[in-house]
Coordinates of C-alpha atoms in Angstrom, one line a residue:
Chain A
M270 CA -9.4 28.8 -17.9
S271 CA -8.7 30.9 -20.9
T272 CA -11.9 31.7 -22.8
S273 CA -10.8 29.7 -25.8
E274 CA -10.2 26.5 -23.8
T275 CA -13.1 24.0 -23.5
F276 CA -13.5 21.8 -20.5
E277 CA -12.4 18.8 -22.5
Q278 CA -9.3 20.5 -23.7
R279 CA -8.4 21.5 -20.1
L280 CA -9.0 17.9 -18.9
R281 CA -6.8 16.6 -21.8
N282 CA -4.0 19.2 -21.0
R283 CA -4.0 18.3 -17.3
A284 CA -3.9 14.6 -18.2
A285 CA -0.9 15.2 -20.4
G286 CA 0.9 17.0 -17.6
I287 CA 0.1 14.2 -15.1
G288 CA 1.3 11.6 -17.7
Q289 CA 4.6 13.4 -18.0
L290 CA 5.0 13.5 -14.2
L291 CA 4.2 9.8 -13.9
E292 CA 6.7 9.1 -16.7
H293 CA 9.3 11.0 -14.6
I294 CA 8.4 9.2 -11.4
L295 CA 8.4 5.8 -13.0
A296 CA 11.7 6.4 -14.9
D297 CA 14.5 3.8 -14.9
A298 CA 16.8 5.7 -12.5
P299 CA 16.2 4.7 -8.9
E300 CA 15.3 7.3 -6.3
S301 CA 17.9 8.0 -3.6
D302 CA 16.9 5.4 -1.0
E303 CA 16.2 2.6 -3.4
I304 CA 18.5 -0.3 -3.8
A305 CA 17.5 -1.1 -7.4
R306 CA 14.5 -1.0 -9.7
P307 CA 14.0 -4.4 -11.3
P308 CA 13.3 -3.5 -15.0
R309 CA 10.5 -6.0 -15.7
L310 CA 8.5 -5.0 -12.6
L311 CA 9.0 -1.3 -13.5
Q312 CA 7.8 -2.0 -17.0
A313 CA 4.7 -3.7 -15.6
M314 CA 4.0 -0.7 -13.3
R315 CA 4.4 1.6 -16.2
H316 CA 2.0 -0.5 -18.3
G317 CA -0.5 -0.2 -15.5
V318 CA -0.3 3.5 -15.2
L319 CA 0.9 5.1 -18.4
N320 CA -2.1 4.0 -20.4
G321 CA -3.7 7.2 -21.6
G322 CA -6.4 7.4 -18.9
K323 CA -8.5 10.6 -18.5
R324 CA -6.7 11.2 -15.2
L325 CA -10.0 12.4 -13.7
R326 CA -8.9 12.0 -10.1
P327 CA -5.7 14.1 -10.5
F328 CA -7.8 16.7 -12.3
L329 CA -10.1 17.0 -9.3
V330 CA -7.1 17.3 -7.0
I331 CA -5.6 20.1 -9.1
E332 CA -8.8 22.0 -9.7
S333 CA -9.9 21.7 -6.0
A334 CA -6.5 23.0 -4.9
A335 CA -6.8 25.9 -7.3
I336 CA -9.9 27.2 -5.5
F337 CA -7.9 27.6 -2.3
G338 CA -4.6 28.8 -3.9
G339 CA -2.8 25.6 -3.1
S340 CA 0.6 24.9 -4.7
A341 CA 0.1 23.7 -8.3
L342 CA 3.1 21.4 -8.1
A343 CA 2.0 19.9 -4.8
A344 CA -1.4 19.3 -6.4
R345 CA 0.1 17.6 -9.4
R346 CA 2.2 15.3 -7.3
V347 CA -0.7 14.4 -5.0
G348 CA -2.7 13.8 -8.1
A349 CA 0.0 11.5 -9.5
A350 CA 0.1 9.6 -6.2
L351 CA -3.7 9.2 -6.4
E352 CA -3.5 8.0 -10.0
C353 CA -0.9 5.3 -8.9
L354 CA -3.3 4.2 -6.3
H355 CA -6.3 4.1 -8.6
C356 CA -4.3 2.2 -11.2
Y357 CA -3.1 -0.4 -8.7
S358 CA -6.7 -1.1 -7.9
L359 CA -7.4 -1.7 -11.6
V360 CA -4.4 -4.0 -12.0
H361 CA -5.5 -6.1 -9.0
D362 CA -9.2 -5.9 -10.0
D363 CA -8.4 -7.3 -13.5
L364 CA -6.6 -10.4 -12.0
P365 CA -8.1 -13.9 -12.9
A366 CA -9.1 -14.4 -9.2
M367 CA -11.0 -11.0 -9.3
D368 CA -12.8 -9.7 -12.3
D369 CA -10.7 -11.7 -14.8
D370 CA -10.4 -9.0 -17.5
D371 CA -8.1 -9.3 -20.4
L372 CA -8.6 -5.8 -21.7
R373 CA -8.4 -2.4 -20.1
R374 CA -8.7 0.8 -22.2
G375 CA -8.3 -1.4 -25.3
Q376 CA -4.9 -2.8 -24.2
P377 CA -4.0 -6.1 -22.6
T378 CA -4.2 -5.9 -18.8
V379 CA -1.0 -6.3 -16.8
H380 CA -1.4 -10.0 -16.0
I381 CA -1.9 -10.7 -19.7
A382 CA 0.9 -8.5 -21.0
F383 CA 3.2 -9.8 -18.3
D384 CA 2.1 -12.6 -15.9
E385 CA -0.1 -12.9 -12.8
A386 CA 2.7 -12.8 -10.2
T387 CA 4.1 -9.7 -11.8
A388 CA 0.7 -8.1 -11.9
I389 CA 0.2 -8.7 -8.2
L390 CA 3.6 -7.2 -7.4
A391 CA 3.1 -4.3 -9.8
G392 CA -0.1 -3.4 -8.0
D393 CA 1.6 -3.7 -4.7
G394 CA 4.4 -1.5 -6.0
L395 CA 2.0 1.2 -7.2
L396 CA 0.1 1.3 -4.0
T397 CA 3.3 1.7 -2.0
L398 CA 4.6 4.3 -4.5
A399 CA 1.5 6.5 -3.9
F400 CA 2.6 7.1 -0.2
D401 CA 6.2 7.5 -1.3
I402 CA 5.2 10.4 -3.7
I403 CA 3.2 12.2 -1.0
A404 CA 5.9 12.0 1.6
A405 CA 8.9 12.7 -0.8
P406 CA 10.9 15.9 -0.4
E407 CA 10.0 16.8 -4.0
T408 CA 6.4 17.4 -2.9
P409 CA 6.4 21.0 -1.7
L410 CA 4.1 20.7 1.4
A411 CA 4.5 21.0 5.1
D412 CA 4.7 17.8 7.1
R413 CA 1.4 18.6 8.6
E414 CA -0.4 18.5 5.2
K415 CA 1.6 15.4 4.2
T416 CA 0.5 13.5 7.3
Q417 CA -3.1 14.5 6.8
L418 CA -3.0 13.4 3.1
V419 CA -1.4 10.1 4.0
L420 CA -4.1 9.5 6.6
A421 CA -7.0 10.6 4.4
L422 CA -5.7 8.5 1.5
S423 CA -5.1 5.4 3.5
R424 CA -8.6 5.6 5.0
A425 CA -10.1 6.2 1.5
A426 CA -8.2 3.3 0.0
G427 CA -8.3 0.7 2.8
I428 CA -10.8 -1.7 4.3
G429 CA -13.1 1.1 5.3
G430 CA -13.0 2.5 1.7
M431 CA -12.0 1.2 -1.7
V432 CA -10.6 -2.2 -0.8
G433 CA -13.6 -2.9 1.5
G434 CA -15.8 -1.9 -1.4
Q435 CA -14.1 -4.3 -3.7
A436 CA -14.7 -7.1 -1.1
L437 CA -18.4 -6.1 -1.0
D438 CA -18.5 -6.1 -4.8
L439 CA -17.0 -9.7 -4.9
A440 CA -19.7 -10.8 -2.5
A441 CA -22.5 -9.0 -4.3
E442 CA -23.2 -11.7 -6.8
K443 CA -24.1 -14.0 -3.9
D444 CA -25.3 -11.5 -1.4
R445 CA -27.6 -9.5 -3.7
P446 CA -27.5 -6.3 -1.7
G447 CA -30.5 -4.1 -1.5
E448 CA -30.6 -0.3 -2.2
Q449 CA -28.7 0.7 1.0
G450 CA -26.1 -2.1 0.4
I451 CA -25.5 -0.9 -3.1
V452 CA -25.1 2.7 -2.0
T453 CA -22.6 1.7 0.6
L454 CA -20.7 -0.6 -1.8
Q455 CA -20.4 2.1 -4.4
A456 CA -19.5 4.8 -1.9
M457 CA -16.6 2.6 -0.8
K458 CA -15.5 1.0 -4.1
T459 CA -15.7 4.1 -6.4
G460 CA -16.7 7.0 -4.2
A461 CA -14.0 7.0 -1.6
L462 CA -11.1 7.9 -4.0
I463 CA -13.2 10.6 -5.8
R464 CA -14.1 12.0 -2.5
F465 CA -10.4 12.0 -1.5
A466 CA -9.4 13.7 -4.7
C467 CA -11.7 16.7 -3.9
E468 CA -10.8 16.8 -0.2
A469 CA -7.1 16.5 -1.0
G470 CA -7.2 19.8 -2.9
A471 CA -8.4 21.5 0.3
I472 CA -6.0 19.6 2.6
L473 CA -2.9 20.4 0.5
S474 CA -3.9 24.1 0.4
A475 CA -4.2 24.1 4.2
A476 CA -7.8 25.2 3.8
S477 CA -10.2 25.5 6.8
T478 CA -12.0 22.5 8.3
E479 CA -15.2 23.9 6.9
D480 CA -13.8 24.1 3.4
R481 CA -12.3 20.7 3.7
Q482 CA -15.7 19.2 4.7
R483 CA -17.4 21.0 1.9
M484 CA -15.0 19.6 -0.6
R485 CA -15.3 16.2 0.9
R486 CA -19.1 16.4 0.5
F487 CA -18.7 17.7 -3.1
G488 CA -16.5 14.6 -3.8
E489 CA -19.1 12.3 -2.3
I490 CA -21.8 13.7 -4.5
I491 CA -19.8 13.5 -7.8
G492 CA -18.6 10.1 -6.8
R493 CA -22.1 8.9 -6.6
A494 CA -22.9 10.6 -10.0
F495 CA -19.8 9.0 -11.4
Q496 CA -21.1 5.5 -10.4
I497 CA -24.6 6.1 -11.7
A498 CA -23.2 7.3 -15.0
D499 CA -21.0 4.2 -15.1
D500 CA -23.9 1.9 -14.5
L501 CA -25.9 3.7 -17.2
L502 CA -23.0 3.3 -19.6
D503 CA -22.6 -0.4 -18.7
L504 CA -26.2 -0.9 -19.7
T505 CA -26.2 1.0 -23.0
A506 CA -22.6 1.3 -24.4
D507 CA -20.7 -1.4 -26.3
A508 CA -17.2 -2.7 -25.8
A509 CA -15.7 -0.5 -28.6
T510 CA -16.8 2.7 -26.8
L511 CA -15.7 1.5 -23.4
G512 CA -12.4 -0.1 -24.3
K513 CA -13.5 -3.0 -22.0
A514 CA -16.2 -5.7 -21.9
A515 CA -19.6 -4.1 -21.7
G516 CA -22.7 -5.3 -19.9
K517 CA -20.6 -7.5 -17.6
D518 CA -22.0 -6.3 -14.3
A519 CA -25.5 -6.8 -15.5
A520 CA -24.6 -10.3 -16.9
R521 CA -23.3 -11.2 -13.4
G522 CA -26.5 -10.0 -11.9
K523 CA -24.7 -7.4 -9.8
G524 CA -27.3 -4.9 -8.5
T525 CA -27.0 -1.3 -9.5
L526 CA -29.2 1.6 -8.6
V527 CA -29.9 1.9 -12.3
A528 CA -31.1 -1.7 -12.5
L529 CA -33.2 -1.1 -9.4
H530 CA -34.9 2.1 -10.4
G531 CA -34.6 2.4 -14.2
K532 CA -33.0 4.7 -16.7
E533 CA -35.4 7.6 -16.2
W534 CA -34.8 7.7 -12.4
A535 CA -31.0 7.6 -13.0
E536 CA -31.2 10.6 -15.4
A537 CA -33.3 12.6 -12.9
E538 CA -30.9 11.6 -10.1
L539 CA -27.9 12.7 -12.0
T540 CA -29.5 16.1 -12.6
R541 CA -30.3 16.3 -8.9
L542 CA -26.7 15.4 -7.9
I543 CA -25.3 18.1 -10.3
D544 CA -27.6 20.7 -8.7
E545 CA -26.6 19.7 -5.2
A546 CA -22.9 19.7 -6.2
T547 CA -23.3 23.1 -7.8
A548 CA -25.1 24.6 -4.8
L549 CA -22.3 23.3 -2.5
L550 CA -19.7 25.2 -4.5
A551 CA -21.7 28.4 -4.7
P552 CA -19.7 30.1 -1.8
Y553 CA -16.6 29.9 -4.0
G554 CA -18.2 31.8 -6.9
D555 CA -16.2 31.8 -10.2
R556 CA -13.2 30.1 -8.5
A557 CA -15.3 26.9 -8.6
A558 CA -16.4 27.2 -12.2
I559 CA -14.2 24.4 -13.5
L560 CA -15.4 22.0 -10.8
V561 CA -19.0 22.8 -11.6
E562 CA -18.2 21.8 -15.2
A563 CA -16.5 18.7 -13.8
A564 CA -19.6 17.7 -12.0
H565 CA -21.6 18.0 -15.3
F566 CA -18.8 16.1 -17.1
V567 CA -18.8 13.3 -14.6
A568 CA -22.6 12.9 -14.7
Q569 CA -22.9 13.0 -18.4
R570 CA -19.8 11.3 -19.7
K571 CA -20.1 8.9 -22.6
N572 CA -17.2 6.6 -22.0
Chain B
M597 CA 15.6 -5.7 31.0
S598 CA 15.0 -7.0 34.5
T599 CA 17.8 -9.4 35.4
S600 CA 15.5 -12.3 35.7
E601 CA 14.2 -11.9 32.1
T602 CA 15.9 -13.8 29.3
F603 CA 16.0 -12.4 25.8
E604 CA 13.5 -15.0 24.6
Q605 CA 11.1 -14.0 27.4
R606 CA 11.4 -10.3 26.5
L607 CA 10.8 -11.1 22.8
R608 CA 7.7 -13.1 23.8
N609 CA 6.4 -10.4 26.0
R610 CA 6.9 -7.7 23.3
A611 CA 5.2 -10.0 20.8
A612 CA 2.2 -10.4 23.1
G613 CA 1.9 -6.6 23.4
I614 CA 2.1 -6.1 19.7
G615 CA -0.5 -8.9 19.3
Q616 CA -2.9 -7.0 21.6
L617 CA -2.3 -3.7 19.8
L618 CA -3.0 -5.4 16.4
E619 CA -6.2 -7.0 17.9
H620 CA -7.3 -3.5 18.9
I621 CA -6.5 -2.0 15.5
L622 CA -8.2 -4.8 13.6
A623 CA -11.3 -4.8 15.8
D624 CA -14.8 -4.9 14.4
A625 CA -15.5 -1.2 15.0
P626 CA -14.6 1.1 12.1
E627 CA -12.3 4.0 12.7
S628 CA -13.8 7.5 12.4
D629 CA -13.2 8.1 8.7
E630 CA -14.2 4.6 7.5
I631 CA -17.5 3.9 5.9
A632 CA -17.8 0.3 6.9
R633 CA -15.5 -2.7 7.6
P634 CA -16.7 -5.7 5.6
P635 CA -16.5 -8.6 8.2
R636 CA -15.2 -11.3 5.9
L637 CA -12.3 -9.1 4.6
L638 CA -11.6 -8.0 8.2
Q639 CA -11.5 -11.7 9.2
A640 CA -9.0 -12.5 6.4
M641 CA -6.8 -9.5 7.4
R642 CA -6.9 -10.8 11.0
H643 CA -6.0 -14.3 9.9
G644 CA -3.0 -12.9 8.0
V645 CA -1.7 -10.9 11.0
L646 CA -2.9 -12.5 14.2
N647 CA -1.1 -15.7 13.8
G648 CA 1.4 -15.9 16.7
G649 CA 4.4 -14.7 14.8
K650 CA 7.6 -13.8 16.7
R651 CA 7.1 -10.1 15.8
L652 CA 10.8 -9.6 15.3
R653 CA 10.4 -6.4 13.3
P654 CA 8.3 -4.6 15.9
F655 CA 10.7 -5.8 18.5
L656 CA 13.5 -4.2 16.6
V657 CA 11.5 -0.9 16.3
I658 CA 10.8 -0.9 20.0
E659 CA 14.3 -1.7 21.2
S660 CA 15.9 0.7 18.7
A661 CA 13.6 3.5 19.9
A662 CA 14.5 2.7 23.5
I663 CA 18.2 3.5 22.9
F664 CA 17.2 7.1 22.0
G665 CA 14.5 7.5 24.5
G666 CA 11.7 7.5 21.9
S667 CA 8.0 7.2 22.9
A668 CA 7.3 3.6 23.7
L669 CA 3.7 3.9 22.5
A670 CA 4.8 5.4 19.2
A671 CA 7.4 2.6 18.8
R672 CA 4.7 0.0 19.4
R673 CA 2.4 1.6 16.9
V674 CA 5.1 1.9 14.2
G675 CA 6.0 -1.7 15.0
A676 CA 2.4 -2.7 14.5
A677 CA 2.3 -0.9 11.2
L678 CA 5.5 -2.6 10.1
E679 CA 4.0 -6.0 11.1
C680 CA 0.9 -5.3 9.0
L681 CA 3.2 -4.5 6.1
H682 CA 5.3 -7.6 6.6
C683 CA 2.2 -9.9 6.9
Y684 CA 0.7 -8.4 3.7
S685 CA 3.8 -9.5 1.9
L686 CA 3.5 -13.0 3.3
V687 CA -0.2 -13.2 2.3
H688 CA 0.6 -12.2 -1.3
D689 CA 3.8 -14.3 -1.4
D690 CA 1.7 -17.4 -0.5
L691 CA -0.7 -16.9 -3.4
P692 CA -0.9 -19.6 -6.1
A693 CA 0.6 -17.3 -8.7
M694 CA 3.5 -16.6 -6.4
D695 CA 5.0 -19.2 -4.1
D696 CA 1.8 -21.2 -3.9
D697 CA 2.0 -22.2 -0.2
D698 CA -0.9 -23.8 1.7
L699 CA 0.7 -23.5 5.1
R700 CA 2.1 -20.6 7.1
R701 CA 3.2 -21.1 10.7
G702 CA 1.3 -24.4 10.7
Q703 CA -2.0 -22.8 9.7
P704 CA -3.7 -22.6 6.3
T705 CA -2.6 -19.5 4.4
V706 CA -5.2 -16.8 3.7
H707 CA -6.2 -17.9 0.2
I708 CA -6.7 -21.5 1.5
A709 CA -8.7 -20.4 4.6
F710 CA -10.7 -17.9 2.6
D711 CA -10.3 -17.6 -1.2
E712 CA -7.8 -16.1 -3.6
A713 CA -9.6 -12.8 -4.3
T714 CA -10.0 -12.2 -0.6
A715 CA -6.3 -12.9 0.0
I716 CA -5.4 -10.4 -2.6
L717 CA -7.7 -7.8 -1.0
A718 CA -6.6 -8.6 2.5
G719 CA -3.0 -8.1 1.5
D720 CA -3.9 -4.8 -0.1
G721 CA -5.8 -3.8 3.0
L722 CA -2.9 -4.6 5.3
L723 CA -0.4 -2.7 3.2
T724 CA -2.7 0.4 3.2
L725 CA -3.4 0.0 6.9
A726 CA 0.3 0.2 7.7
F727 CA 0.4 3.9 6.5
D728 CA -2.9 4.6 8.2
I729 CA -1.4 3.5 11.6
I730 CA 1.6 5.7 11.2
A731 CA -0.3 8.8 10.2
A732 CA -3.2 8.3 12.7
P733 CA -3.7 10.8 15.5
E734 CA -3.3 7.9 18.0
T735 CA 0.4 7.7 17.1
P736 CA 2.0 10.2 19.4
L737 CA 4.6 11.7 17.0
A738 CA 5.2 15.0 15.4
D739 CA 4.2 15.3 11.7
R740 CA 7.9 15.6 10.8
E741 CA 8.6 12.1 12.2
K742 CA 5.5 10.7 10.6
T743 CA 6.4 12.0 7.2
Q744 CA 9.9 10.6 7.5
L745 CA 8.5 7.2 8.6
V746 CA 6.1 7.1 5.7
L747 CA 8.8 7.9 3.3
A748 CA 11.3 5.4 4.7
L749 CA 8.7 2.7 4.9
S750 CA 7.4 3.2 1.4
R751 CA 11.0 3.1 0.0
A752 CA 11.8 0.0 2.0
A753 CA 8.6 -1.7 0.9
G754 CA 8.3 -0.6 -2.7
I755 CA 9.9 -1.4 -6.1
G756 CA 13.3 -0.3 -4.8
G757 CA 13.0 -2.5 -1.7
M758 CA 10.8 -5.5 -0.7
V759 CA 8.4 -5.7 -3.7
G760 CA 11.4 -5.3 -6.1
G761 CA 13.1 -8.1 -4.2
Q762 CA 10.1 -10.3 -4.6
A763 CA 10.2 -9.7 -8.4
L764 CA 13.9 -10.6 -8.5
D765 CA 13.1 -13.7 -6.5
L766 CA 10.4 -14.8 -8.9
A767 CA 12.9 -14.3 -11.8
A768 CA 15.7 -16.1 -9.9
E769 CA 14.7 -19.6 -11.0
K770 CA 15.3 -18.6 -14.6
D771 CA 17.9 -15.9 -14.2
R772 CA 20.2 -17.8 -11.8
P773 CA 21.8 -14.7 -10.3
G774 CA 25.4 -14.8 -9.3
E775 CA 26.7 -13.8 -5.9
Q776 CA 26.2 -10.0 -6.3
G777 CA 22.7 -10.7 -7.7
I778 CA 21.8 -12.8 -4.7
V779 CA 23.1 -10.2 -2.3
T780 CA 21.0 -7.5 -4.0
L781 CA 17.9 -9.7 -4.1
Q782 CA 18.1 -10.6 -0.4
A783 CA 18.9 -7.0 0.7
M784 CA 15.7 -6.0 -1.1
K785 CA 13.4 -8.9 -0.3
T786 CA 14.2 -9.5 3.3
G787 CA 16.8 -6.9 4.3
A788 CA 14.9 -3.7 3.5
L789 CA 12.1 -4.2 6.1
I790 CA 14.6 -5.2 8.8
R791 CA 16.7 -2.3 8.0
F792 CA 13.6 0.0 8.2
A793 CA 12.7 -1.5 11.6
C794 CA 16.1 -0.4 13.1
E795 CA 16.1 2.9 11.4
A796 CA 12.5 3.6 12.4
G797 CA 13.5 3.5 16.1
A798 CA 15.9 6.3 15.5
I799 CA 13.5 8.3 13.2
L800 CA 10.6 8.2 15.7
S801 CA 12.9 9.3 18.5
A802 CA 14.0 12.3 16.4
A803 CA 17.6 11.0 16.7
S804 CA 20.5 12.7 14.9
T805 CA 21.3 11.9 11.2
E806 CA 24.4 10.1 12.4
D807 CA 22.4 7.9 14.8
R808 CA 19.8 7.2 12.1
Q809 CA 22.5 6.1 9.6
R810 CA 24.2 3.9 12.2
M811 CA 20.9 2.2 13.0
R812 CA 20.2 1.8 9.3
R813 CA 23.5 0.1 8.8
F814 CA 22.9 -2.1 11.9
G815 CA 19.6 -3.1 10.3
E816 CA 21.3 -3.9 7.0
I817 CA 23.8 -6.2 8.8
I818 CA 21.3 -8.1 10.8
G819 CA 19.0 -8.3 7.8
R820 CA 21.8 -10.1 6.0
A821 CA 22.4 -12.4 9.0
F822 CA 18.7 -13.1 9.1
Q823 CA 18.7 -14.2 5.5
I824 CA 21.8 -16.4 5.8
A825 CA 20.3 -18.0 8.9
D826 CA 17.1 -18.6 7.0
D827 CA 19.0 -20.2 4.1
L828 CA 20.9 -22.4 6.6
L829 CA 17.6 -23.5 8.2
D830 CA 16.0 -24.1 4.8
L831 CA 18.9 -26.6 4.1
T832 CA 18.8 -28.4 7.4
A833 CA 15.4 -28.1 9.1
D834 CA 12.3 -30.0 8.5
A835 CA 8.8 -28.8 7.9
A836 CA 7.7 -29.5 11.5
T837 CA 10.3 -27.2 12.9
L838 CA 9.6 -24.4 10.3
G839 CA 5.8 -24.7 10.2
K840 CA 6.1 -24.4 6.5
A841 CA 7.5 -26.5 3.6
A842 CA 11.3 -27.0 4.0
G843 CA 13.9 -27.2 1.3
K844 CA 11.7 -25.5 -1.1
D845 CA 14.1 -22.9 -2.3
A846 CA 16.8 -25.4 -2.9
A847 CA 14.4 -27.7 -4.7
R848 CA 13.5 -24.8 -7.1
G849 CA 17.2 -24.2 -7.7
K850 CA 17.1 -20.7 -6.3
G851 CA 20.6 -19.6 -5.5
T852 CA 21.6 -18.7 -1.9
L853 CA 24.9 -17.6 -0.5
V854 CA 24.9 -20.8 1.6
A855 CA 24.4 -22.9 -1.5
L856 CA 27.2 -21.0 -3.2
H857 CA 29.8 -21.0 -0.4
G858 CA 28.8 -23.9 1.9
K859 CA 27.7 -24.3 5.5
E860 CA 31.1 -23.6 7.1
W861 CA 31.4 -20.3 5.2
A862 CA 27.9 -19.4 6.3
E863 CA 28.6 -20.0 10.0
A864 CA 31.8 -17.9 9.8
E865 CA 30.0 -15.1 8.0
L866 CA 27.3 -15.1 10.7
T867 CA 30.0 -14.7 13.4
R868 CA 31.5 -11.9 11.3
L869 CA 28.2 -10.1 10.9
I870 CA 27.4 -10.4 14.7
D871 CA 30.8 -8.8 15.4
E872 CA 30.2 -6.0 13.0
A873 CA 26.8 -5.3 14.4
T874 CA 28.1 -5.4 17.9
A875 CA 30.9 -2.9 17.1
L876 CA 28.4 -0.6 15.4
L877 CA 26.4 -0.3 18.6
A878 CA 29.4 0.1 20.9
P879 CA 28.9 3.9 21.2
Y880 CA 25.5 3.3 22.9
G881 CA 27.1 1.1 25.6
D882 CA 24.6 -0.7 27.8
R883 CA 21.6 1.0 26.2
A884 CA 22.2 -1.3 23.2
A885 CA 22.6 -4.5 25.1
I886 CA 19.2 -5.9 24.0
L887 CA 19.9 -5.1 20.3
V888 CA 23.3 -6.9 20.6
E889 CA 21.4 -9.9 21.9
A890 CA 18.9 -9.5 19.1
A891 CA 21.8 -9.7 16.6
H892 CA 22.9 -13.0 18.1
F893 CA 19.3 -14.2 18.2
V894 CA 18.7 -13.4 14.5
A895 CA 22.0 -15.1 13.4
Q896 CA 21.5 -18.2 15.5
R897 CA 17.8 -18.8 15.4
K898 CA 16.6 -22.3 15.0
N899 CA 13.2 -21.6 13.4

């Protein structure tokens, strides 16, 4: 990081780069093996992805890879794949049968801007595209790393990870999970992809098993911090700040650790998680400086 | 094939083997990297997959791999992955916002047996699981073949393939595509996965580029025959034979080649396609005997 660049500037610059790459990947022209790209579906996929997000997950992939000297282009492409996957989950999560949200980042959600069937297919298309991007010849990685990334991503995203967490979340209104249930739900629904982002940087750099496990653990910790910060925001922020409906989880009576233990506990827990994350990265010294800042950012974000 | 085994028996035996493998993969116990498997979602995924289908696509993977001496276990696992992907597309296709079907193979569809949100997530979980199965260490293939399979499957299943075809299909009631439009729609919606099934057998056997292209072309041809046979059945069969609502496409005014050119043309075209498929496989001699039978079966199936 050049001395004049703040963390926020760096995050914004990385996000702009990922946005450009996603623009390129979701361009009109079909890739070699494709028969055709139906324009309206492509538009819906673009609407779901090219929405000015912070691109936190790709940022984590890129900065994790930088620690181990991984290919920057490979990291950007894996980051773009992960962002497609993350955005598919938002498109499906917003559907009437799920969270039934009309707004996302201040814009109409995909099923509002298009229609419900198109939103289902756009989500399916984005999920599928994530694996396409990793495996594609344009991603400069050995087949060994590609296979490991596909496996780690599918585990993080599937029934044993994010999708399973969404199912637990749907059931939470009725089931009212206790503390351990909430921890599991959140580790799956939100944590698994953030954990993958950090682990992916090590995988694509062909880092050692020890490094990979360390980055995985780092990802778990900041994933948990991310969720607690989210729950704090949901309690305190308003819709204008969030770009989406606020207080919705609380109104539905979904349990959070913040609701269970209070705001003071949450703030102390965030500090503890930042400390733990920082200690984990100590062996990497200055090379991990950006990720330490990322841990602070995730825990202290205001929107 | 032992001399006493008919094609239908062989198809049934293969289907039973794939069913067992899918049972094993969709068992209660989580795989190593998974946090947990929410039971209700798992049940919905099982409902969507373990439904006594013919398992035609896995059959094509297995028999295509047998031509090139590929690993039978690898072929079964890739077949199981493809079946998960095929079944996810049915689960989502049946949703109220899509085709709105209550019955599938004589059983309630996933959103009827469970609920709409669970059906969306079960589909997402099955799609994700398909890539998990290919990349998993239990699939005895080199990383090179795994990467090629992931790429070919994601292209066949994504916006440039099946999902794009579903989008075109949704628009067909309004757009009323002409002959070329119908051919493209069907090549994407139905053809792409059947094409992948045949190509996958060559990929997983590390066959030559020429063999791979030949099998891909064979898959395209029988995919087209499959769709024409399907359109013929939709015109002539009743719901009891099909296990789903009959005449639905015609009732919605969706164009098919059969509707455009008539029943006689369709039967002649099926004969032509069988001949073309048979000629393509001639270089493989007796090793391709089962696939030649499969081409006949696909074109002449009665349900």
